[in-house]
C-alpha positions as semicolon CSV with decimal commas, in nm:
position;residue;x (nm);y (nm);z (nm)
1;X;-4,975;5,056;-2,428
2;X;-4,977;5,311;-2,719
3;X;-4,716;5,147;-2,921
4;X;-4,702;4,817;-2,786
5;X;-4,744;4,672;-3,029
6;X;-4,521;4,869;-3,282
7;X;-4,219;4,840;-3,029
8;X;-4,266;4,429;-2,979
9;X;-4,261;4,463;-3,394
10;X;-3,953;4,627;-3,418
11;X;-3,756;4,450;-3,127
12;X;-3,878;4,104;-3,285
13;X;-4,023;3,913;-3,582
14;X;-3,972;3,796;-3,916
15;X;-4,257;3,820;-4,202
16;X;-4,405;3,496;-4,283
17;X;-4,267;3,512;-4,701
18;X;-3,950;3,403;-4,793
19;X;-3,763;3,761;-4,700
20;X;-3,372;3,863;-4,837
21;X;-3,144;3,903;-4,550
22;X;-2,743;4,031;-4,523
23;X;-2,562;3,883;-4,256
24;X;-2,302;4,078;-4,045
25;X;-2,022;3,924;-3,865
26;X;-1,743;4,162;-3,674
27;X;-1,381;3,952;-3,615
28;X;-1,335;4,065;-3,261
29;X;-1,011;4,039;-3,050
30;X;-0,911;3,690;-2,976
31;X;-1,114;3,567;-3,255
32;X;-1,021;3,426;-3,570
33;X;-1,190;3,502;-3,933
34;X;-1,250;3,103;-3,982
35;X;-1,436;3,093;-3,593
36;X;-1,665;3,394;-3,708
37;X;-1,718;3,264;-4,046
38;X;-1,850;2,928;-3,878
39;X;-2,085;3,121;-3,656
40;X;-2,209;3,309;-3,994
41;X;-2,279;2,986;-4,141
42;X;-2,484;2,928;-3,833
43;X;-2,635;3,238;-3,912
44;X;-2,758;3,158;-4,250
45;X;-2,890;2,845;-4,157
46;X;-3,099;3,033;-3,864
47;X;-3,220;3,282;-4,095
48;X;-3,334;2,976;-4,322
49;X;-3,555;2,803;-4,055
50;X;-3,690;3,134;-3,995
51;X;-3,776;3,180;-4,368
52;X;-3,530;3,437;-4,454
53;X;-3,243;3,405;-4,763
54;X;-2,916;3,490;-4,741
55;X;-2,756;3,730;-5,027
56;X;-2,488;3,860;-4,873
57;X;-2,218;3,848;-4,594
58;X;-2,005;4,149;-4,442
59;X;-1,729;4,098;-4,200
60;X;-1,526;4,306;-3,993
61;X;-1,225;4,317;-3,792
62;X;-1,264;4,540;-3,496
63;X;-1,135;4,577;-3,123
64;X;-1,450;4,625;-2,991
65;X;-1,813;4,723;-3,132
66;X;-1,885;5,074;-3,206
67;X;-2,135;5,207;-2,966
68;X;-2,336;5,370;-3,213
69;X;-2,336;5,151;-3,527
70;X;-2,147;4,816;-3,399
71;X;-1,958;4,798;-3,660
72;X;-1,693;5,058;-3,795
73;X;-1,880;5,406;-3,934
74;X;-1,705;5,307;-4,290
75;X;-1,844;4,935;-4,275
76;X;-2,195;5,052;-4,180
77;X;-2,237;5,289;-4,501
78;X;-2,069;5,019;-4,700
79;X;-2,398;4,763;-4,613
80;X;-2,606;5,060;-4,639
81;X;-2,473;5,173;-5,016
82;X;-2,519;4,756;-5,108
83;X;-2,877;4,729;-4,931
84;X;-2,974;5,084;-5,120
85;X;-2,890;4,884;-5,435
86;X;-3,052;4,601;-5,381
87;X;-3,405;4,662;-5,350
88;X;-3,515;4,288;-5,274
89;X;-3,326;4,295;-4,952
90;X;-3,562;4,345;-4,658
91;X;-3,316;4,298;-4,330
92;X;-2,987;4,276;-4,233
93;X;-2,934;3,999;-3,938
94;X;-2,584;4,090;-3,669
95;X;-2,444;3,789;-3,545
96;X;-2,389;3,945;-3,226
97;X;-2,657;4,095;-2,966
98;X;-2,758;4,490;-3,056
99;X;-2,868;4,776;-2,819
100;X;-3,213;4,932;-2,901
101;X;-2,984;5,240;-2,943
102;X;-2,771;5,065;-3,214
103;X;-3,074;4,915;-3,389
104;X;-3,259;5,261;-3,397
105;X;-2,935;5,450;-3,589
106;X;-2,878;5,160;-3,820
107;X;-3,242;5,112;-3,903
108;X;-3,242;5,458;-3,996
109;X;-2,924;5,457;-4,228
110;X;-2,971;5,123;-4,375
111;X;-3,387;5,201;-4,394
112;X;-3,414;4,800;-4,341
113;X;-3,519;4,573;-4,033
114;X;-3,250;4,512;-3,845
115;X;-3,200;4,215;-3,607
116;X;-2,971;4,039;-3,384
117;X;-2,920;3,687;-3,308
118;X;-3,102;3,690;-3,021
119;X;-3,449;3,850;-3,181
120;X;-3,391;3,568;-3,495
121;X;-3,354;3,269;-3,238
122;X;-3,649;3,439;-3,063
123;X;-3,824;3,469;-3,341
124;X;-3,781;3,056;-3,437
125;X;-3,870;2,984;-3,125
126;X;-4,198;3,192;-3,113
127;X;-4,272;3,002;-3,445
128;X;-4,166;2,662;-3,334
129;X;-4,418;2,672;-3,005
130;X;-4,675;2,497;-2,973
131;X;-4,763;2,412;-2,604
132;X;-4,875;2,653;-2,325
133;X;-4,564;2,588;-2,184
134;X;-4,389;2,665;-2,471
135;X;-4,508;2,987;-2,592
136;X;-4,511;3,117;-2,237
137;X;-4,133;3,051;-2,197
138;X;-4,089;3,226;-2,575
139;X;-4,322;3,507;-2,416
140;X;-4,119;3,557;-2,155
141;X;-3,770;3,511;-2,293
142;X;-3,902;3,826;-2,563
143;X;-3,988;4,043;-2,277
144;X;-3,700;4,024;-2,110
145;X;-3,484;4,061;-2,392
146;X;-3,704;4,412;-2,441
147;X;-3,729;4,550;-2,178
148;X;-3,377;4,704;-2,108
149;X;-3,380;4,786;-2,535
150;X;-3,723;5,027;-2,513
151;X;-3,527;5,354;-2,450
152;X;-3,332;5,311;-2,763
153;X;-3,627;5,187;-2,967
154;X;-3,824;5,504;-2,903
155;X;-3,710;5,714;-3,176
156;X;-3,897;6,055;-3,079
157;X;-3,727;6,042;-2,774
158;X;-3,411;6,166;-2,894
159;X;-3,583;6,546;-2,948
160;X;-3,692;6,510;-2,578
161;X;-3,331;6,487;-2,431
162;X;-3,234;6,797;-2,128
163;X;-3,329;6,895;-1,799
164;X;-3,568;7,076;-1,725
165;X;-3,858;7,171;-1,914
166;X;-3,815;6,873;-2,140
167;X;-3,982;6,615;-1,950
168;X;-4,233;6,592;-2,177
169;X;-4,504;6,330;-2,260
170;X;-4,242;6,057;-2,474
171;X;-4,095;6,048;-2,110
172;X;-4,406;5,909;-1,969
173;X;-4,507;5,695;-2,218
174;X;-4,232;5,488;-2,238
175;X;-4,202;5,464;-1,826
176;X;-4,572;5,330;-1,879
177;X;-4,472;5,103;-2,173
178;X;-4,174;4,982;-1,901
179;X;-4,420;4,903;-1,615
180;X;-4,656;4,723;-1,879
181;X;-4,414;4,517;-2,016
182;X;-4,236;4,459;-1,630
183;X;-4,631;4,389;-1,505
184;X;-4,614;4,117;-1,843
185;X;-4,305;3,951;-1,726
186;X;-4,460;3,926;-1,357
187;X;-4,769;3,761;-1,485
188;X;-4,555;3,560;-1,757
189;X;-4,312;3,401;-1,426
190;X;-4,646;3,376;-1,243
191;X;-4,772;3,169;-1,499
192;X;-4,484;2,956;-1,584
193;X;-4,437;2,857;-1,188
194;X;-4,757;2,687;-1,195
195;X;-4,651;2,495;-1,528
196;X;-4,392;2,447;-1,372
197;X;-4,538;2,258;-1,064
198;X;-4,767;2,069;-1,251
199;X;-4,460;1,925;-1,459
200;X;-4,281;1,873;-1,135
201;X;-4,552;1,686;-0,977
202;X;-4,514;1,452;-1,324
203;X;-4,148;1,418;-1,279
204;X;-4,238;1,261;-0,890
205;X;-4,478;1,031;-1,023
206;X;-4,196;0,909;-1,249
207;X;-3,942;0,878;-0,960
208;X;-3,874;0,546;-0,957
209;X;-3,807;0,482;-1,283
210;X;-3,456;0,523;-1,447
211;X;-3,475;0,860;-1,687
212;X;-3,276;0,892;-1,973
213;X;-3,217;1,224;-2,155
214;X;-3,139;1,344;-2,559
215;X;-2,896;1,575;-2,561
216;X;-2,712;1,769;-2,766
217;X;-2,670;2,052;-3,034
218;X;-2,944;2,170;-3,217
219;X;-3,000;2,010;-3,545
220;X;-2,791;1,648;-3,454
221;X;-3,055;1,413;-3,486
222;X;-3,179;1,370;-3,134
223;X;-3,602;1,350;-3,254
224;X;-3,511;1,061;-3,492
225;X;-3,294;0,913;-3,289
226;X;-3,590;0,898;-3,069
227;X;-3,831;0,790;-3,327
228;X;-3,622;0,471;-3,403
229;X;-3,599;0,392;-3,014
230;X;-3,875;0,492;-2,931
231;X;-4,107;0,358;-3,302
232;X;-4,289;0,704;-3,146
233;X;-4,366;0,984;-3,406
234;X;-4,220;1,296;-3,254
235;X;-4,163;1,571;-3,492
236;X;-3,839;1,619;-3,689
237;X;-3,750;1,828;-3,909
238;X;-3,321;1,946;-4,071
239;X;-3,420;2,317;-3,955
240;X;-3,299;2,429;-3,624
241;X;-3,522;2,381;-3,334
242;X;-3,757;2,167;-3,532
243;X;-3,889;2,118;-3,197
244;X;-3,931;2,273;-2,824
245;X;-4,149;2,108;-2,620
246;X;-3,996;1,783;-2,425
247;X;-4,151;1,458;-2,506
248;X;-4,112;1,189;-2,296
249;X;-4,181;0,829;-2,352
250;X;-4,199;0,483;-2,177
251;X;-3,941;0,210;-2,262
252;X;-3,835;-0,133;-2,173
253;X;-3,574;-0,348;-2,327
254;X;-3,492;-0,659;-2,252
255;X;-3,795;-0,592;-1,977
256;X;-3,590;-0,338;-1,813
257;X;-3,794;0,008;-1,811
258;X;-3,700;0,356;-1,826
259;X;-3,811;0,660;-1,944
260;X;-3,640;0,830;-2,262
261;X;-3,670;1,181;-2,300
262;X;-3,582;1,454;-2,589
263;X;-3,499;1,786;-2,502
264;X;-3,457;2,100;-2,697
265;X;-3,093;2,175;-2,862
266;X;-2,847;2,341;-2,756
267;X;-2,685;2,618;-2,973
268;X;-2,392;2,879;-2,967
269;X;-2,444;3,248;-2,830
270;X;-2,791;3,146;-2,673
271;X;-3,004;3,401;-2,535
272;X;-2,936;3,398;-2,165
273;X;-3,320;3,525;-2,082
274;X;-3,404;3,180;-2,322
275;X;-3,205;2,951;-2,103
276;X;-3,359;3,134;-1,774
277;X;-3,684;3,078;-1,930
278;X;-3,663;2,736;-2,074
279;X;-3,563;2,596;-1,669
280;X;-3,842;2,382;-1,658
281;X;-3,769;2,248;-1,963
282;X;-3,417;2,156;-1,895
283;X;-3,507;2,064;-1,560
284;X;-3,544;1,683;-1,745
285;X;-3,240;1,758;-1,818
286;X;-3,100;1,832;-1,454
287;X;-3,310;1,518;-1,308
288;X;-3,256;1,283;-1,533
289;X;-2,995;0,960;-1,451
290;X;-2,833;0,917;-1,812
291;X;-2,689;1,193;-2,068
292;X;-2,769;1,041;-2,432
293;X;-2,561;1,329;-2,598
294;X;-2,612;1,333;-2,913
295;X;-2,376;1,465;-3,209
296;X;-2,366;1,536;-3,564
297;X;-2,039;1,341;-3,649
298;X;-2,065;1,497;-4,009
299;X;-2,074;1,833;-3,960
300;X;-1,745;2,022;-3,973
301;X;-1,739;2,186;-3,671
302;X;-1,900;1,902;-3,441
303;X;-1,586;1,875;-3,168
304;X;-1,677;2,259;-3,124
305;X;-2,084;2,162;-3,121
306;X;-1,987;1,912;-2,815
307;X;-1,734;2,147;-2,599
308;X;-2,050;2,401;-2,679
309;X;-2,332;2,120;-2,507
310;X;-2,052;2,006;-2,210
311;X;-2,035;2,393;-2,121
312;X;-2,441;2,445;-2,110
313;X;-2,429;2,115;-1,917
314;X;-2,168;2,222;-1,692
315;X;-2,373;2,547;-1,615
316;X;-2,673;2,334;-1,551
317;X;-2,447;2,112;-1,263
318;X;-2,461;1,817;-1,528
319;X;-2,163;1,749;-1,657
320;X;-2,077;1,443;-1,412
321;X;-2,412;1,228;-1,474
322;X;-2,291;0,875;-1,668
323;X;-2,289;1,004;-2,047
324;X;-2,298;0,835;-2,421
325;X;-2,157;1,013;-2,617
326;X;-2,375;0,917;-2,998
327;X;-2,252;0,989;-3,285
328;X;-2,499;0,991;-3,556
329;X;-2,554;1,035;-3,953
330;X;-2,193;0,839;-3,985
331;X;-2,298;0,753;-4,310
332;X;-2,342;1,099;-4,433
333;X;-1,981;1,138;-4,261
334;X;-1,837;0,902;-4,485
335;X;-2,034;1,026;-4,784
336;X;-1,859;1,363;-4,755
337;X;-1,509;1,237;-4,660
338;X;-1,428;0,853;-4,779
339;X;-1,258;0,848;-5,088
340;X;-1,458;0,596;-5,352
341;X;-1,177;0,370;-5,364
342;X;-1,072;0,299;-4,975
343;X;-1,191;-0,049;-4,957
344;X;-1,389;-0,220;-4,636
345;X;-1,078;-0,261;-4,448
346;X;-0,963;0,156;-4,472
347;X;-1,325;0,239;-4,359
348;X;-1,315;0,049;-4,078
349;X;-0,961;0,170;-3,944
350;X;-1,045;0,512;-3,993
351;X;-1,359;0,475;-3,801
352;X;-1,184;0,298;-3,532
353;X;-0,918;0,546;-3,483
354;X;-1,204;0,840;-3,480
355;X;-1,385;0,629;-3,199
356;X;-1,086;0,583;-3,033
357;X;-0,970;0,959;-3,083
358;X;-1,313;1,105;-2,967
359;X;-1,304;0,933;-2,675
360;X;-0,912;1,029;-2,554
361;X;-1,044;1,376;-2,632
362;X;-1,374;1,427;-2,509
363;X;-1,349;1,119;-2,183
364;X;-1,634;0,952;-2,243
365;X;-1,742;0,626;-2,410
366;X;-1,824;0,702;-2,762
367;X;-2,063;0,523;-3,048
368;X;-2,118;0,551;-3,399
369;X;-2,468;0,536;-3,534
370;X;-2,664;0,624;-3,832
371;X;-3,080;0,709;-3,740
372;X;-3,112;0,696;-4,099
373;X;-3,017;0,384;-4,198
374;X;-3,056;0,224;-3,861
375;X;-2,649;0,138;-3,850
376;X;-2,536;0,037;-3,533
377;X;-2,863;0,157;-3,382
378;X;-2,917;-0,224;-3,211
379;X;-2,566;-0,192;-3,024
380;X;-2,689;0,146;-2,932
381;X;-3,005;-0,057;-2,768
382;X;-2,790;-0,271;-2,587
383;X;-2,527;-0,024;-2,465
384;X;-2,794;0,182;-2,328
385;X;-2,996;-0,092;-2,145
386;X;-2,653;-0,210;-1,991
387;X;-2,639;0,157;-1,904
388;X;-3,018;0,137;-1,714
389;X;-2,915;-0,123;-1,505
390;X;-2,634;-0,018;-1,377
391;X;-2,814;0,328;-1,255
392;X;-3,096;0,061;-1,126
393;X;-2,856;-0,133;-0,919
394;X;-2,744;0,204;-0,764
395;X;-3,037;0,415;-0,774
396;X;-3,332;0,176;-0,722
397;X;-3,199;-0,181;-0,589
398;X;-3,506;-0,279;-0,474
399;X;-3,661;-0,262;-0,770
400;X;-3,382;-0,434;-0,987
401;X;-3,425;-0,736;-0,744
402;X;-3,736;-0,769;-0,872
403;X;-3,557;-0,883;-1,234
């Protein structure tokens, strides 16, 4: 198409140097300033993976978005007078999902890339790729997320509005940029139901063997945690989404086998067309026996991280499978909130009363690890292989005879 490749610029992508950002946050109704500063922390550390630095944060209290602008008229020129005067910032990131419409007016008063995000998560993701699987998913989760924005990211339209007499040629190009990106998204499903299949027809071969699942907010730990169970070398990384594609791997402990599997995290506000197009990959999710959900224990918000992975869970039908609940980096917990003089004895209270305390709150069995320093990572072992048998005995008796 004639600006195909102009309009998939503008709706998406980040430049591969270190770029300046400003991030925008609005306070909406039924929110609280300290919630939406959480999710702009978020932000920033999205805008990080995806190479961008963060100079400056706006927030806003409003009812609801402005259709035009999203945020108040006032608040809008107020980012717009700061950007002006400072020439090394190159964006300006919303928190929040933006029309093509609202993108095209601020773009043009701010004279900056603006993105949502939506088109920064897509944007990690399209970096973070590397199967055919993969980037087909990312492919198609962009194209959907497009497709309904084109109108408002077709700037010369807006001196082709009226009846008639002024259904001029704009009008047909961007019906013909709609049907080519609409024909893309058919060939993109198309392609992803045969990947699809063939990962299907893996899962049967692997049906009668106990499968165990990493779960769990992005950025927890899972891909270590798998590299120490696992002594695999799967890819981690502390950015968000270090990886996407699921890796699966053989184990047996105590000569009981199983399969252990990692899975891509979970985040806050993600792209519905992402989840859609990600099914296959959280199908391992959806078939597997055991829930290994994984959590950050020292990160502030991490009670907030797990209500955020039970919710995607209970959208996927999941939320009932037998769960362990792991809660890693506990020694980076205690580096940021033991005082240096509460002895052996303090530490071990408080730790018991958080154990005991997650697990009133949250229902499910809870354990404290550390994949760095390998703490409590042999209990872990043994919990979970106690864990495999049980499914065996219920799942597969015949072969748990066989023991």
């Amino acid at each position: 198409m004639a600006n195909e490749w102009n309009v998939g610029q503008k709706a998406s992508g980040l430049a591969e140097e270190t770029e300046y950002a400003v991030i925008v946050g609005v306070v909406l109704r039924g929110q609280s300033e300290e919630q939406v500063t959480e999710y702009l922390d978020e932000l920033e550390f999205l805008a990080e993976t995806a190479g961008a630095k963060t100079v400056k944060r706006f927030i806003q209290k409003l009812d609801h978005p402005d259709n035009r602008t999203f945020v108040g008229s006032g608040k809008a020129h107020e980012i717009a007078a700061y950007v002006k005067d400072h020439e090394d910032v190159s964006m300006v990131i919303f928190d929040d999902d933006l029309s093509g419409k609202q993108v095209n007016i601020l773009e043009e008063e701010m004279k900056v890339k603006i993105i949502d995000r939506s088109t920064l998560i897509l944007d990690i993701f399209a970096r973070r790729a590397q199967t055919a699987q993969a980037k087909t998913q990312v492919e198609l989760a962009q194209m959907q997320y497009l497709l309904p924005r084109l109108r408002g990211l077709w700037t010369h339209l807006e001196r082709q509005r009226g009846g008639i007499g002024m259904r001029g040629p704009g009008e047909t190009e961007i019906e013909t940029d709609r049907r080519i990106v609409r024909d893309k998204i058919s060939k993109l499903k198309k392609d992803l139901d045969k990947i699809d299949k063939q990962a299907e027809t893996r899962r049967k071969g692997r049906d009668a063997m106990v499968r165990v699942a990493l779960v769990g907010y992005t950025n927890v730990g899972k891909s270590t945690l798998m590299n120490l169970l696992t002594k695999s070398d799967v890819f981690a990384e502390d950015k968000l989404f270090a990886t996407l594609d699921t890796t699966v791997r053989k184990l047996a402990y105590e000569g009981v086998p199983f399969l252990l599997t990692d899975t891509v995290g979970f985040i806050r506000k993600l792209p519905h067309h992402l989840i859609e197009s990600f099914r296959s990959t959280l199908d391992e999710v959806k078939e597997s026996d055991i829930l290994l959900h994984v959590v950050d224990v020292a990160h502030p918000q991490y009670d907030d991280q797990i209500r955020t992975v039970q919710g995607l869970l209970k959208e996927m039908d999941c939320q009932n499978k037998p769960t362990l609940l792991v809660f890693n980096k506990i020694d980076l917990f205690r580096e940021r909130n033991y005082d240096m003089y509460l002895d052996e004895d303090g530490r071990e209270e408080v730790e018991s009363d958080l154990k005991q305390g997650l697990e009133a709150e949250f229902g499910q069995e809870a354990m404290l690890v550390s994949a760095h320093t390998k703490e409590n990572v042999n209990e872990l072992r043994a919990r979970l292989t106690e864990m495999v048998r049980v499914e065996y005995q219920q799942t597969y008796p015949y072969i748990a005879k066989q023991w």
